C-alpha cells in the first residue's frame, strides 16, 4: 500500500484535521499487510474511498437562551460509511467539537460497528454547543433547533444517532421528540431512548459493562482475573459510571475518577453510594469532579492533574480522545500497570499507543473495548424493529457474548508470532476486512 502517499494526499485535502488524520494513520499502518495480499483493493481505490466520509452535513443552529439572547452554533452529521448497515453513531455536544473530531469519530465508528457483528454502518454528529451551565429549557430548544435541520437525513434504515459526550437520555429524548413530530413516525431512529418509549434495558450501562467484559477476556488470556485489582478510571460521565459499577461488581477496587478540573483519589474505593454520586456530579452541569472530595473526605482532590501517576493494576481512560499521552504511558508502565484498556474513543495519543506496543504491554484500543455501547444500540434497533422489549438479563447476555466475539476477532488478527497480542492490529484488521469485503461486493459507489 502507498500508505504515506495516501496520508500525504489526505493531509493536503484536509489540512490541520489532526484527530481525523491520526485515526486514519493508525488504521492504515495496521492493515498494510492484509491490504497487500489483495491487489484488487488497489484497483478499486478501496482505501481512497474508505477514508473519506460518504458525506458531511454541516449547518448552523440558531437558538434563544432564557434571557432572550440568540445564539448560533454549528451542527454536523458525518455519514461515514454504510457498507454493512445504516449509518449509526452518537452525537457529541461539546465546545471542542470540530469537523476533524467528528470525522475521526465517524471513521472509528465504522470499524467498531463492524466488530460488533451487527449490521451497522458508521456515523457521528454533534455541535460545538456546550450544555455546561445551560438550563433544561435551553437544552430543549437547542435540541429542537438542531433536529429541525437534520431530521430529513435520519431514519431507522438511513441513519440512527445516539448519545456521546454531552448527549444523554435527556438530549436524546428532546431530539427524538422533535424528530417524531416532524417525520410523523415513531420508529427506532434514535437509540439511547427512555425506557418508556422504545429504549433498551442496559443501554446506559452498556459501554462500561461491555468494557469490563472485554477486560475480563484480556486478563483471562494472561491467566488472571479482575478480583482484587486496583483500577484507575478517568472521567465521571456515563461511560466511567458503567465501568466503575461493573469493576466493583467483579471485585476490583476503583481508586480514581477525573474531570476537566483534576482527579480524585479515593483509597477506600469508589463504590456503592459513591457511584450513585457520580450521577449527581453530572446532573450539576458543572463538569467538575472536585466536589467528590468534599462529599467523601477520605478522598483527595488533585487539581489540574490526570490520574495516570497513581500506582494501579488496571488503567481505564473513560473521558475523551488523546487524554493519555506518552509521558502518562511511561509512568503507568514504570509503576507496573498490568493492563490498559481505552474506553474513550482514541483515548491515547499515537505516541502512547506506539509506546505500549513497543513495550508489549497488555493494551487494547477503544474501538474494541467500548464497542458494547453501540452494540447495545444495535440491540435497541432490533427490539424497535420487532416492536418488543427484552429483559435486562437477555440484553446483558447478548452484550456479553458480543464482547467475547469482539475479543475473539482481536485474537484472530492480532496474535503475533511471538505470542504477544496486538489488539490494535487485531481490531483494525478485523473491522477493515468486514467493511472491505462489503464495499468490494457493492461495486464502485
Ligand atoms: O462512541 C460510541 O460508540 C457511542 N458514542 C455510541 C454510539 C451509538 O450509536 O450507540
CSV table of C-alpha atoms and ligand atoms in Angstrom, one decimal:
chain,number,residue,atom,x,y,z
A,1,UNK,CA,0.0,0.0,0.0
A,2,UNK,CA,1.2,3.5,-0.7
A,3,UNK,CA,0.3,4.5,2.8
A,4,UNK,CA,2.5,7.5,3.1
A,5,UNK,CA,1.3,8.8,-0.3
A,6,UNK,CA,-2.4,8.3,0.7
A,7,UNK,CA,-1.8,10.1,4.0
A,8,UNK,CA,0.0,13.0,2.3
A,9,UNK,CA,-2.8,13.5,-0.1
A,10,UNK,CA,-5.3,13.3,2.7
A,11,UNK,CA,-3.4,15.9,4.6
A,12,UNK,CA,-3.3,18.2,1.6
A,13,UNK,CA,-7.0,17.9,1.2
A,14,UNK,CA,-7.8,18.3,4.9
A,15,UNK,CA,-5.0,20.5,6.4
A,16,UNK,CA,-5.0,20.7,10.1
A,17,UNK,CA,-7.6,18.0,10.7
A,18,UNK,CA,-5.3,16.5,13.3
A,19,UNK,CA,-7.6,13.9,15.0
A,20,UNK,CA,-9.0,12.6,11.7
A,21,UNK,CA,-5.5,12.2,10.2
A,22,UNK,CA,-4.4,10.5,13.4
A,23,UNK,CA,-7.2,7.9,13.3
A,24,UNK,CA,-6.7,7.2,9.6
A,25,UNK,CA,-2.9,6.8,10.0
A,26,UNK,CA,-3.3,4.3,12.8
A,27,UNK,CA,-5.7,2.1,10.8
A,28,UNK,CA,-3.7,2.3,7.6
A,29,UNK,CA,-0.5,1.2,9.3
A,30,UNK,CA,-2.3,-1.7,10.9
A,31,UNK,CA,-3.9,-3.0,7.8
A,32,UNK,CA,-0.9,-2.7,5.4
A,33,UNK,CA,-0.1,-6.4,5.4
A,34,UNK,CA,-3.6,-7.7,4.7
A,35,UNK,CA,-4.2,-5.0,2.2
A,36,UNK,CA,-1.1,-6.0,0.2
A,37,UNK,CA,-2.5,-9.5,-0.1
A,38,UNK,CA,-5.4,-8.1,-2.0
A,39,UNK,CA,-4.3,-6.4,-5.3
A,40,UNK,CA,-8.0,-6.0,-6.3
A,41,UNK,CA,-8.4,-3.5,-3.4
A,42,UNK,CA,-5.9,-1.1,-5.0
A,43,UNK,CA,-7.6,-1.3,-8.4
A,44,UNK,CA,-10.9,-0.4,-6.7
A,45,UNK,CA,-9.3,2.5,-4.9
A,46,UNK,CA,-10.8,0.9,-1.8
A,47,UNK,CA,-8.7,2.9,0.7
A,48,UNK,CA,-9.2,6.2,-1.0
A,49,UNK,CA,-13.0,5.5,-0.8
A,50,UNK,CA,-12.9,4.3,2.7
A,51,UNK,CA,-11.0,7.2,4.3
A,52,UNK,CA,-13.4,9.9,3.0
A,53,UNK,CA,-16.8,10.1,4.6
A,54,UNK,CA,-19.8,9.4,2.3
A,55,UNK,CA,-21.0,12.9,3.2
A,56,UNK,CA,-20.6,15.6,5.8
A,57,UNK,CA,-23.8,17.6,6.6
A,58,UNK,CA,-22.9,21.0,8.1
A,59,UNK,CA,-25.4,23.6,9.2
A,60,UNK,CA,-26.0,26.5,11.6
A,61,UNK,CA,-28.2,26.1,14.7
A,62,UNK,CA,-29.9,29.3,15.9
A,63,UNK,CA,-31.5,29.1,19.3
A,64,UNK,CA,-32.6,31.5,22.0
A,65,UNK,CA,-31.4,31.4,25.6
A,66,UNK,CA,-33.6,32.0,28.7
A,67,UNK,CA,-32.8,35.8,28.7
A,68,UNK,CA,-34.0,36.1,25.1
A,69,UNK,CA,-30.5,36.3,23.6
A,70,UNK,CA,-30.0,34.5,20.3
A,71,UNK,CA,-27.0,32.2,19.8
A,72,UNK,CA,-25.7,30.5,16.7
A,73,UNK,CA,-23.9,27.1,17.0
A,74,UNK,CA,-22.6,24.8,14.3
A,75,UNK,CA,-24.2,21.5,13.8
A,76,UNK,CA,-22.9,18.4,11.9
A,77,UNK,CA,-23.6,14.9,10.9
A,78,UNK,CA,-20.8,12.9,9.3
A,79,UNK,CA,-22.3,9.9,7.5
A,80,UNK,CA,-19.1,8.0,7.1
A,81,UNK,CA,-19.8,4.6,5.6
A,82,UNK,CA,-23.0,2.5,5.2
A,83,UNK,CA,-21.5,-0.6,3.5
A,84,UNK,CA,-22.6,-3.0,6.2
A,85,UNK,CA,-25.8,-1.3,7.5
A,86,UNK,CA,-27.5,2.0,8.1
A,87,UNK,CA,-25.3,4.9,9.4
A,88,UNK,CA,-25.0,4.5,13.2
A,89,UNK,CA,-23.2,6.5,15.8
A,90,UNK,CA,-23.6,9.1,18.5
A,91,UNK,CA,-24.0,12.8,18.8
A,92,UNK,CA,-21.5,14.9,20.7
A,93,UNK,CA,-22.3,18.3,22.2
A,94,UNK,CA,-19.2,20.0,23.4
A,95,UNK,CA,-17.4,23.3,22.9
A,96,UNK,CA,-14.4,21.4,21.4
A,97,UNK,CA,-16.4,19.7,18.6
A,98,UNK,CA,-14.9,20.3,15.1
A,99,UNK,CA,-15.3,18.6,11.7
A,100,UNK,CA,-11.9,16.9,12.4
A,101,UNK,CA,-13.2,15.4,15.7
A,102,UNK,CA,-16.4,14.2,14.2
A,103,UNK,CA,-14.6,12.7,11.2
A,104,UNK,CA,-12.2,10.8,13.4
A,105,UNK,CA,-15.1,9.5,15.5
A,106,UNK,CA,-17.1,8.5,12.4
A,107,UNK,CA,-14.1,6.7,10.9
A,108,UNK,CA,-13.5,4.8,14.2
A,109,UNK,CA,-17.2,4.1,14.4
A,110,UNK,CA,-17.2,2.4,11.0
A,111,UNK,CA,-14.7,-0.3,12.2
A,112,UNK,CA,-16.1,-0.5,15.7
A,113,UNK,CA,-19.6,-1.2,14.4
A,114,UNK,CA,-18.2,-3.9,12.1
A,115,UNK,CA,-16.5,-5.6,15.1
A,116,UNK,CA,-19.9,-5.8,17.0
A,117,UNK,CA,-21.1,-8.5,14.5
A,118,UNK,CA,-24.3,-6.4,14.0
A,119,UNK,CA,-25.2,-4.8,10.6
A,120,UNK,CA,-24.4,-1.1,11.3
A,121,UNK,CA,-22.6,1.5,9.3
A,122,UNK,CA,-20.5,4.3,10.8
A,123,UNK,CA,-21.5,7.9,11.5
A,124,UNK,CA,-21.0,10.6,14.1
A,125,UNK,CA,-22.5,14.0,14.6
A,126,UNK,CA,-22.9,16.9,17.1
A,127,UNK,CA,-22.3,20.5,17.7
A,128,UNK,CA,-19.9,23.0,19.3
A,129,UNK,CA,-22.8,23.8,21.7
A,130,UNK,CA,-21.8,23.4,25.3
A,131,UNK,CA,-24.5,22.2,27.6
A,132,UNK,CA,-22.4,23.3,30.6
A,133,UNK,CA,-24.4,25.6,32.8
A,134,UNK,CA,-27.4,25.7,30.4
A,135,UNK,CA,-31.0,25.3,31.7
A,136,UNK,CA,-33.2,22.4,30.8
A,137,UNK,CA,-35.3,24.7,28.7
A,138,UNK,CA,-32.3,26.0,26.8
A,139,UNK,CA,-31.1,22.5,26.1
A,140,UNK,CA,-34.5,21.5,24.8
A,141,UNK,CA,-34.6,24.5,22.5
A,142,UNK,CA,-31.2,23.7,21.2
A,143,UNK,CA,-32.0,20.1,20.6
A,144,UNK,CA,-35.2,21.1,18.7
A,145,UNK,CA,-33.4,23.6,16.6
A,146,UNK,CA,-30.7,21.0,15.8
A,147,UNK,CA,-33.3,18.5,14.7
A,148,UNK,CA,-35.3,20.9,12.6
A,149,UNK,CA,-32.3,21.0,10.2
A,150,UNK,CA,-31.2,17.4,10.4
A,151,UNK,CA,-34.3,15.3,10.6
A,152,UNK,CA,-34.7,14.7,6.9
A,153,UNK,CA,-31.4,12.9,6.8
A,154,UNK,CA,-32.3,10.4,9.5
A,155,UNK,CA,-34.4,7.3,9.7
A,156,UNK,CA,-34.4,3.8,11.1
A,157,UNK,CA,-32.9,2.4,7.9
A,158,UNK,CA,-31.0,5.5,7.0
A,159,UNK,CA,-29.1,7.0,9.9
A,160,UNK,CA,-29.7,6.3,13.6
A,161,UNK,CA,-28.0,8.6,16.1
A,162,UNK,CA,-27.4,8.1,19.8
A,163,UNK,CA,-25.6,9.8,22.6
A,164,UNK,CA,-21.9,10.7,23.3
A,165,UNK,CA,-20.2,13.4,25.4
A,166,UNK,CA,-22.8,16.0,26.4
A,167,UNK,CA,-25.7,13.9,25.0
A,168,UNK,CA,-27.5,11.6,27.3
A,169,UNK,CA,-31.1,10.3,27.8
A,170,UNK,CA,-32.4,13.9,28.2
A,171,UNK,CA,-30.9,15.2,25.0
A,172,UNK,CA,-31.9,12.1,23.0
A,173,UNK,CA,-35.4,12.5,24.4
A,174,UNK,CA,-35.7,16.1,23.2
A,175,UNK,CA,-34.1,15.3,19.8
A,176,UNK,CA,-36.3,12.2,19.3
A,177,UNK,CA,-39.4,14.2,20.3
A,178,UNK,CA,-38.8,16.8,17.6
A,179,UNK,CA,-37.8,14.1,15.0
A,180,UNK,CA,-41.0,12.2,15.7
A,181,UNK,CA,-43.1,15.4,15.3
A,182,UNK,CA,-41.5,16.3,12.0
A,183,UNK,CA,-41.3,12.8,10.5
A,184,UNK,CA,-44.7,11.8,11.8
A,185,UNK,CA,-43.5,8.4,12.7
A,186,UNK,CA,-42.5,6.6,15.9
A,187,UNK,CA,-39.6,4.4,14.9
A,188,UNK,CA,-36.2,3.5,16.3
A,189,UNK,CA,-34.5,6.5,14.7
A,190,UNK,CA,-32.5,7.2,17.8
A,191,UNK,CA,-31.0,4.8,20.3
A,192,UNK,CA,-30.4,5.5,24.0
A,193,UNK,CA,-34.1,6.5,24.2
A,194,UNK,CA,-36.0,6.5,27.5
A,195,UNK,CA,-37.4,3.1,28.6
A,196,UNK,CA,-41.0,4.3,28.2
A,197,UNK,CA,-40.7,5.0,24.5
A,198,UNK,CA,-38.5,2.2,23.0
A,199,UNK,CA,-35.2,2.4,24.9
A,200,UNK,CA,-33.3,-0.7,25.6
A,201,UNK,CA,-32.7,-2.1,29.1
A,202,UNK,CA,-29.0,-1.7,30.0
A,203,UNK,CA,-28.1,0.8,27.2
A,204,UNK,CA,-27.0,3.4,29.8
A,205,UNK,CA,-24.6,0.9,31.5
A,206,UNK,CA,-23.6,-1.0,28.3
A,207,UNK,CA,-20.4,0.9,27.3
A,208,UNK,CA,-18.9,0.4,30.8
A,209,UNK,CA,-20.2,-3.1,31.3
A,210,UNK,CA,-19.0,-4.2,27.9
A,211,UNK,CA,-15.6,-2.7,28.5
A,212,UNK,CA,-15.2,-4.7,31.7
A,213,UNK,CA,-16.3,-7.9,29.9
A,214,UNK,CA,-13.6,-7.2,27.4
A,215,UNK,CA,-11.1,-6.6,30.2
A,216,UNK,CA,-12.0,-9.9,31.7
A,217,UNK,CA,-11.2,-11.6,28.5
A,218,UNK,CA,-7.9,-9.8,28.2
A,219,UNK,CA,-7.0,-10.9,31.7
A,220,UNK,CA,-8.1,-14.5,31.1
A,221,UNK,CA,-5.6,-14.7,28.2
A,222,UNK,CA,-2.9,-13.9,30.8
A,223,UNK,CA,-4.4,-16.4,33.3
A,224,UNK,CA,-5.5,-13.6,35.5
A,225,UNK,CA,-8.9,-12.4,36.9
A,226,UNK,CA,-10.0,-8.9,37.9
A,227,UNK,CA,-10.9,-9.6,41.6
A,228,UNK,CA,-8.7,-7.7,44.0
A,229,UNK,CA,-7.1,-5.5,41.3
A,230,UNK,CA,-6.9,-1.7,41.7
A,231,UNK,CA,-8.3,0.4,38.8
A,232,UNK,CA,-7.7,4.0,37.8
A,233,UNK,CA,-10.6,5.4,35.8
A,234,UNK,CA,-10.6,8.9,34.2
A,235,UNK,CA,-13.8,10.8,33.6
A,236,UNK,CA,-17.0,10.7,35.7
A,237,UNK,CA,-19.7,10.6,32.9
A,238,UNK,CA,-21.9,7.8,31.6
A,239,UNK,CA,-19.0,5.6,30.5
A,240,UNK,CA,-16.9,5.9,33.7
A,241,UNK,CA,-20.1,5.3,35.7
A,242,UNK,CA,-20.9,2.0,34.0
A,243,UNK,CA,-17.2,0.9,34.1
A,244,UNK,CA,-16.9,1.7,37.8
A,245,UNK,CA,-20.2,-0.2,38.6
A,246,UNK,CA,-19.1,-3.4,36.8
A,247,UNK,CA,-15.5,-3.2,38.0
A,248,UNK,CA,-16.7,-3.1,41.6
A,249,UNK,CA,-19.3,-5.9,41.0
A,250,UNK,CA,-16.4,-8.1,39.7
A,251,UNK,CA,-14.4,-7.5,42.9
A,252,UNK,CA,-12.0,-4.7,41.8
A,253,UNK,CA,-11.3,-1.5,43.6
A,254,UNK,CA,-11.7,1.8,41.7
A,255,UNK,CA,-9.4,4.4,43.2
A,256,UNK,CA,-9.7,7.4,40.8
A,257,UNK,CA,-12.2,9.5,38.8
A,258,UNK,CA,-11.4,12.7,37.0
A,259,UNK,CA,-12.9,15.8,35.3
A,260,UNK,CA,-11.5,18.7,33.4
A,261,UNK,CA,-10.6,20.3,36.8
A,262,UNK,CA,-8.4,17.4,38.0
A,263,UNK,CA,-8.7,14.0,39.6
A,264,UNK,CA,-9.8,12.5,42.8
A,265,UNK,CA,-8.0,9.6,44.6
A,266,UNK,CA,-10.2,7.5,46.9
A,267,UNK,CA,-8.1,5.0,48.9
A,268,UNK,CA,-11.3,3.3,50.1
A,269,UNK,CA,-12.6,2.8,46.6
A,270,UNK,CA,-15.4,4.3,44.6
A,271,UNK,CA,-18.3,2.0,45.3
A,272,UNK,CA,-22.0,2.0,46.4
A,273,UNK,CA,-23.4,5.4,47.1
A,274,UNK,CA,-20.2,6.9,45.7
A,275,UNK,CA,-21.1,5.5,42.3
A,276,UNK,CA,-24.6,7.0,42.6
A,277,UNK,CA,-22.9,10.3,43.5
A,278,UNK,CA,-21.3,10.3,40.0
A,279,UNK,CA,-24.8,10.9,38.6
A,280,UNK,CA,-25.3,13.8,40.9
A,281,UNK,CA,-22.0,15.3,39.8
A,282,UNK,CA,-23.1,15.0,36.2
A,283,UNK,CA,-26.5,16.4,36.9
A,284,UNK,CA,-25.0,19.6,38.4
A,285,UNK,CA,-24.0,20.5,34.8
A,286,UNK,CA,-20.7,22.0,36.1
A,287,UNK,CA,-18.4,19.4,34.6
A,288,UNK,CA,-16.1,19.2,37.7
A,289,UNK,CA,-15.1,16.3,39.9
A,290,UNK,CA,-13.7,18.3,42.9
A,291,UNK,CA,-16.9,18.2,44.9
A,292,UNK,CA,-16.4,14.4,45.4
A,293,UNK,CA,-13.6,15.1,47.8
A,294,UNK,CA,-15.9,17.4,49.9
A,295,UNK,CA,-18.7,14.9,49.9
A,296,UNK,CA,-16.3,12.0,50.8
A,297,UNK,CA,-13.4,13.4,52.9
A,298,UNK,CA,-11.3,10.2,52.7
A,299,UNK,CA,-10.7,11.1,49.1
A,300,UNK,CA,-8.1,13.7,47.9
A,301,UNK,CA,-8.5,16.1,45.0
A,302,UNK,CA,-5.5,16.8,42.7
A,303,UNK,CA,-6.2,20.0,40.8
A,304,UNK,CA,-5.2,20.2,37.1
A,305,UNK,CA,-3.8,16.7,37.0
A,306,UNK,CA,-4.6,13.3,35.4
A,307,UNK,CA,-4.8,10.1,37.4
A,308,UNK,CA,-2.1,8.2,35.4
A,309,UNK,CA,0.6,8.8,38.0
A,310,UNK,CA,-1.1,6.6,40.6
A,311,UNK,CA,0.2,3.1,41.0
A,312,UNK,CA,-2.6,0.7,39.9
A,313,UNK,CA,-3.1,-2.7,38.2
A,314,UNK,CA,-5.5,-1.5,35.5
A,315,UNK,CA,-5.9,1.8,33.8
A,316,UNK,CA,-9.2,2.7,32.0
A,317,UNK,CA,-9.3,6.0,30.2
A,318,UNK,CA,-13.0,6.8,30.1
A,319,UNK,CA,-13.1,10.6,29.4
A,320,UNK,CA,-12.1,11.7,25.9
A,321,UNK,CA,-9.7,11.5,23.0
A,322,UNK,CA,-5.9,11.9,23.5
A,323,UNK,CA,-6.3,12.0,27.3
A,324,UNK,CA,-3.3,9.7,27.9
A,325,UNK,CA,0.0,10.7,26.3
A,326,UNK,CA,3.4,9.1,26.1
A,327,UNK,CA,4.5,10.6,29.4
A,328,UNK,CA,1.5,9.1,31.1
A,329,UNK,CA,2.1,5.8,29.3
A,330,UNK,CA,5.7,5.7,30.6
A,331,UNK,CA,4.5,6.5,34.1
A,332,UNK,CA,1.9,3.7,34.1
A,333,UNK,CA,4.4,1.1,32.8
A,334,UNK,CA,7.1,2.2,35.3
A,335,UNK,CA,4.6,1.8,38.0
A,336,UNK,CA,3.9,-1.8,36.9
A,337,UNK,CA,0.5,-1.4,35.3
A,338,UNK,CA,-0.8,-4.8,34.2
A,339,UNK,CA,-3.4,-3.7,31.6
A,340,UNK,CA,-4.5,-0.6,29.9
A,341,UNK,CA,-7.8,-0.6,28.0
A,342,UNK,CA,-9.1,2.5,26.2
A,343,UNK,CA,-12.8,3.0,27.0
A,344,UNK,CA,-12.9,6.5,25.5
A,345,UNK,CA,-12.6,6.8,21.7
A,346,UNK,CA,-8.9,7.1,20.8
A,347,UNK,CA,-8.1,7.9,24.5
A,348,UNK,CA,-4.4,7.5,23.9
A,349,UNK,CA,-2.2,9.6,21.7
A,350,UNK,CA,-0.5,7.9,18.8
A,351,UNK,CA,2.9,8.1,20.7
A,352,UNK,CA,1.3,6.5,23.8
A,353,UNK,CA,-0.1,3.6,21.7
A,354,UNK,CA,3.3,3.1,20.0
A,355,UNK,CA,5.0,3.0,23.4
A,356,UNK,CA,2.6,0.4,24.8
A,357,UNK,CA,3.0,-1.8,21.7
A,358,UNK,CA,6.8,-1.4,21.8
A,359,UNK,CA,6.8,-2.5,25.5
A,360,UNK,CA,4.5,-5.4,24.7
A,361,UNK,CA,2.1,-4.0,27.2
A,362,UNK,CA,-1.3,-5.5,27.5
A,363,UNK,CA,-3.2,-2.7,25.7
A,364,UNK,CA,-6.5,-2.6,23.8
A,365,UNK,CA,-8.0,0.2,21.7
A,366,UNK,CA,-11.3,2.0,22.2
A,367,UNK,CA,-12.9,0.6,19.0
A,368,UNK,CA,-12.8,-2.8,20.6
A,369,UNK,CA,-13.1,-2.1,24.3
A,370,UNK,CA,-16.0,0.4,24.1
A,371,UNK,CA,-18.0,-1.4,21.3
A,372,UNK,CA,-20.5,-2.7,23.9
A,373,UNK,CA,-22.2,0.7,23.8
A,374,UNK,CA,-23.0,0.8,20.2
A,375,UNK,CA,-23.6,-3.0,20.2
A,376,UNK,CA,-26.4,-2.4,22.7
A,377,UNK,CA,-27.7,0.4,20.5
A,378,UNK,CA,-27.8,-2.3,17.8
A,379,UNK,CA,-29.9,-4.5,20.1
A,380,UNK,CA,-32.2,-1.5,20.8
A,381,UNK,CA,-32.7,-1.2,17.0
A,382,UNK,CA,-33.5,-4.9,16.8
A,383,UNK,CA,-36.1,-4.6,19.6
A,384,UNK,CA,-37.6,-1.5,18.0
A,385,UNK,CA,-37.9,-3.3,14.6
A,386,UNK,CA,-39.6,-6.2,16.3
A,387,UNK,CA,-41.8,-3.9,18.5
A,388,UNK,CA,-40.8,-5.6,21.7
A,389,UNK,CA,-38.5,-5.2,24.7
A,390,UNK,CA,-36.0,-7.6,26.1
A,391,UNK,CA,-35.3,-8.1,29.8
A,392,UNK,CA,-32.1,-6.9,31.5
A,393,UNK,CA,-30.8,-10.4,31.6
A,394,UNK,CA,-31.5,-11.0,27.9
A,395,UNK,CA,-29.7,-7.8,26.8
A,396,UNK,CA,-26.8,-8.5,29.2
A,397,UNK,CA,-26.3,-12.0,27.9
A,398,UNK,CA,-26.2,-10.7,24.3
A,399,UNK,CA,-23.9,-7.9,25.2
A,400,UNK,CA,-21.6,-10.4,27.0
A,401,UNK,CA,-21.4,-12.8,24.0
A,402,UNK,CA,-20.9,-9.8,21.6
A,403,UNK,CA,-17.9,-8.7,23.7
A,404,UNK,CA,-16.5,-12.2,23.7
A,405,UNK,CA,-16.9,-12.2,19.9
A,406,UNK,CA,-15.1,-8.8,19.6
A,407,UNK,CA,-12.3,-10.2,21.7
A,408,UNK,CA,-12.0,-13.4,19.6
A,409,UNK,CA,-11.7,-11.3,16.4
A,410,UNK,CA,-8.9,-9.3,18.0
A,411,UNK,CA,-7.1,-12.5,18.8
A,412,UNK,CA,-7.6,-13.9,15.3
A,413,UNK,CA,-5.9,-11.0,13.6
A,414,UNK,CA,-3.8,-9.6,16.5
A,415,UNK,CA,-1.8,-12.6,17.8
A,416,UNK,CA,1.9,-12.1,16.8
A,417,UNK,CA,4.3,-15.0,16.1
A,418,UNK,CA,6.0,-14.4,19.5
A,419,UNK,CA,2.6,-14.8,21.2
A,420,UNK,CA,2.1,-11.1,22.0
A,421,UNK,CA,-1.5,-9.9,21.3
A,422,UNK,CA,-1.5,-6.7,19.4
A,423,UNK,CA,-5.1,-5.7,20.0
A,424,UNK,CA,-4.7,-2.5,17.9
A,425,UNK,CA,-3.8,-4.5,14.8
A,426,UNK,CA,-6.4,-7.2,15.6
A,427,UNK,CA,-9.3,-4.8,15.9
A,428,UNK,CA,-8.3,-2.7,12.9
A,429,UNK,CA,-7.8,-5.7,10.6
A,430,UNK,CA,-10.9,-7.5,11.7
A,431,UNK,CA,-13.0,-4.3,11.3
A,432,UNK,CA,-11.4,-3.5,8.0
A,433,UNK,CA,-11.8,-6.9,6.4
A,434,UNK,CA,-15.6,-6.9,7.0
A,435,UNK,CA,-16.1,-3.4,5.6
A,436,UNK,CA,-13.7,-4.1,2.7
A,437,UNK,CA,-15.5,-7.2,1.6
A,438,UNK,CA,-18.9,-5.4,1.8
A,439,UNK,CA,-17.6,-2.5,-0.2
A,440,UNK,CA,-16.0,-4.7,-2.9
A,441,UNK,CA,-19.2,-6.7,-3.3
A,442,UNK,CA,-21.2,-3.5,-3.8
A,443,UNK,CA,-19.1,-2.0,-6.7
A,444,UNK,CA,-17.8,1.5,-7.1
A,445,UNK,CA,-20.3,3.6,-5.3
B,1,LIG,O1,-18.7,6.1,20.5
B,1,LIG,C1,-19.7,5.4,20.5
B,1,LIG,O2,-19.7,4.2,20.2
B,1,LIG,C2,-21.0,6.0,21.0
B,1,LIG,N1,-21.0,7.1,21.4
B,1,LIG,C3,-22.3,5.2,21.0
B,1,LIG,C4,-22.8,5.2,19.6
B,1,LIG,C5,-24.2,4.5,19.5
B,1,LIG,O3,-24.8,4.6,18.4
B,1,LIG,O4,-24.7,4.0,20.5
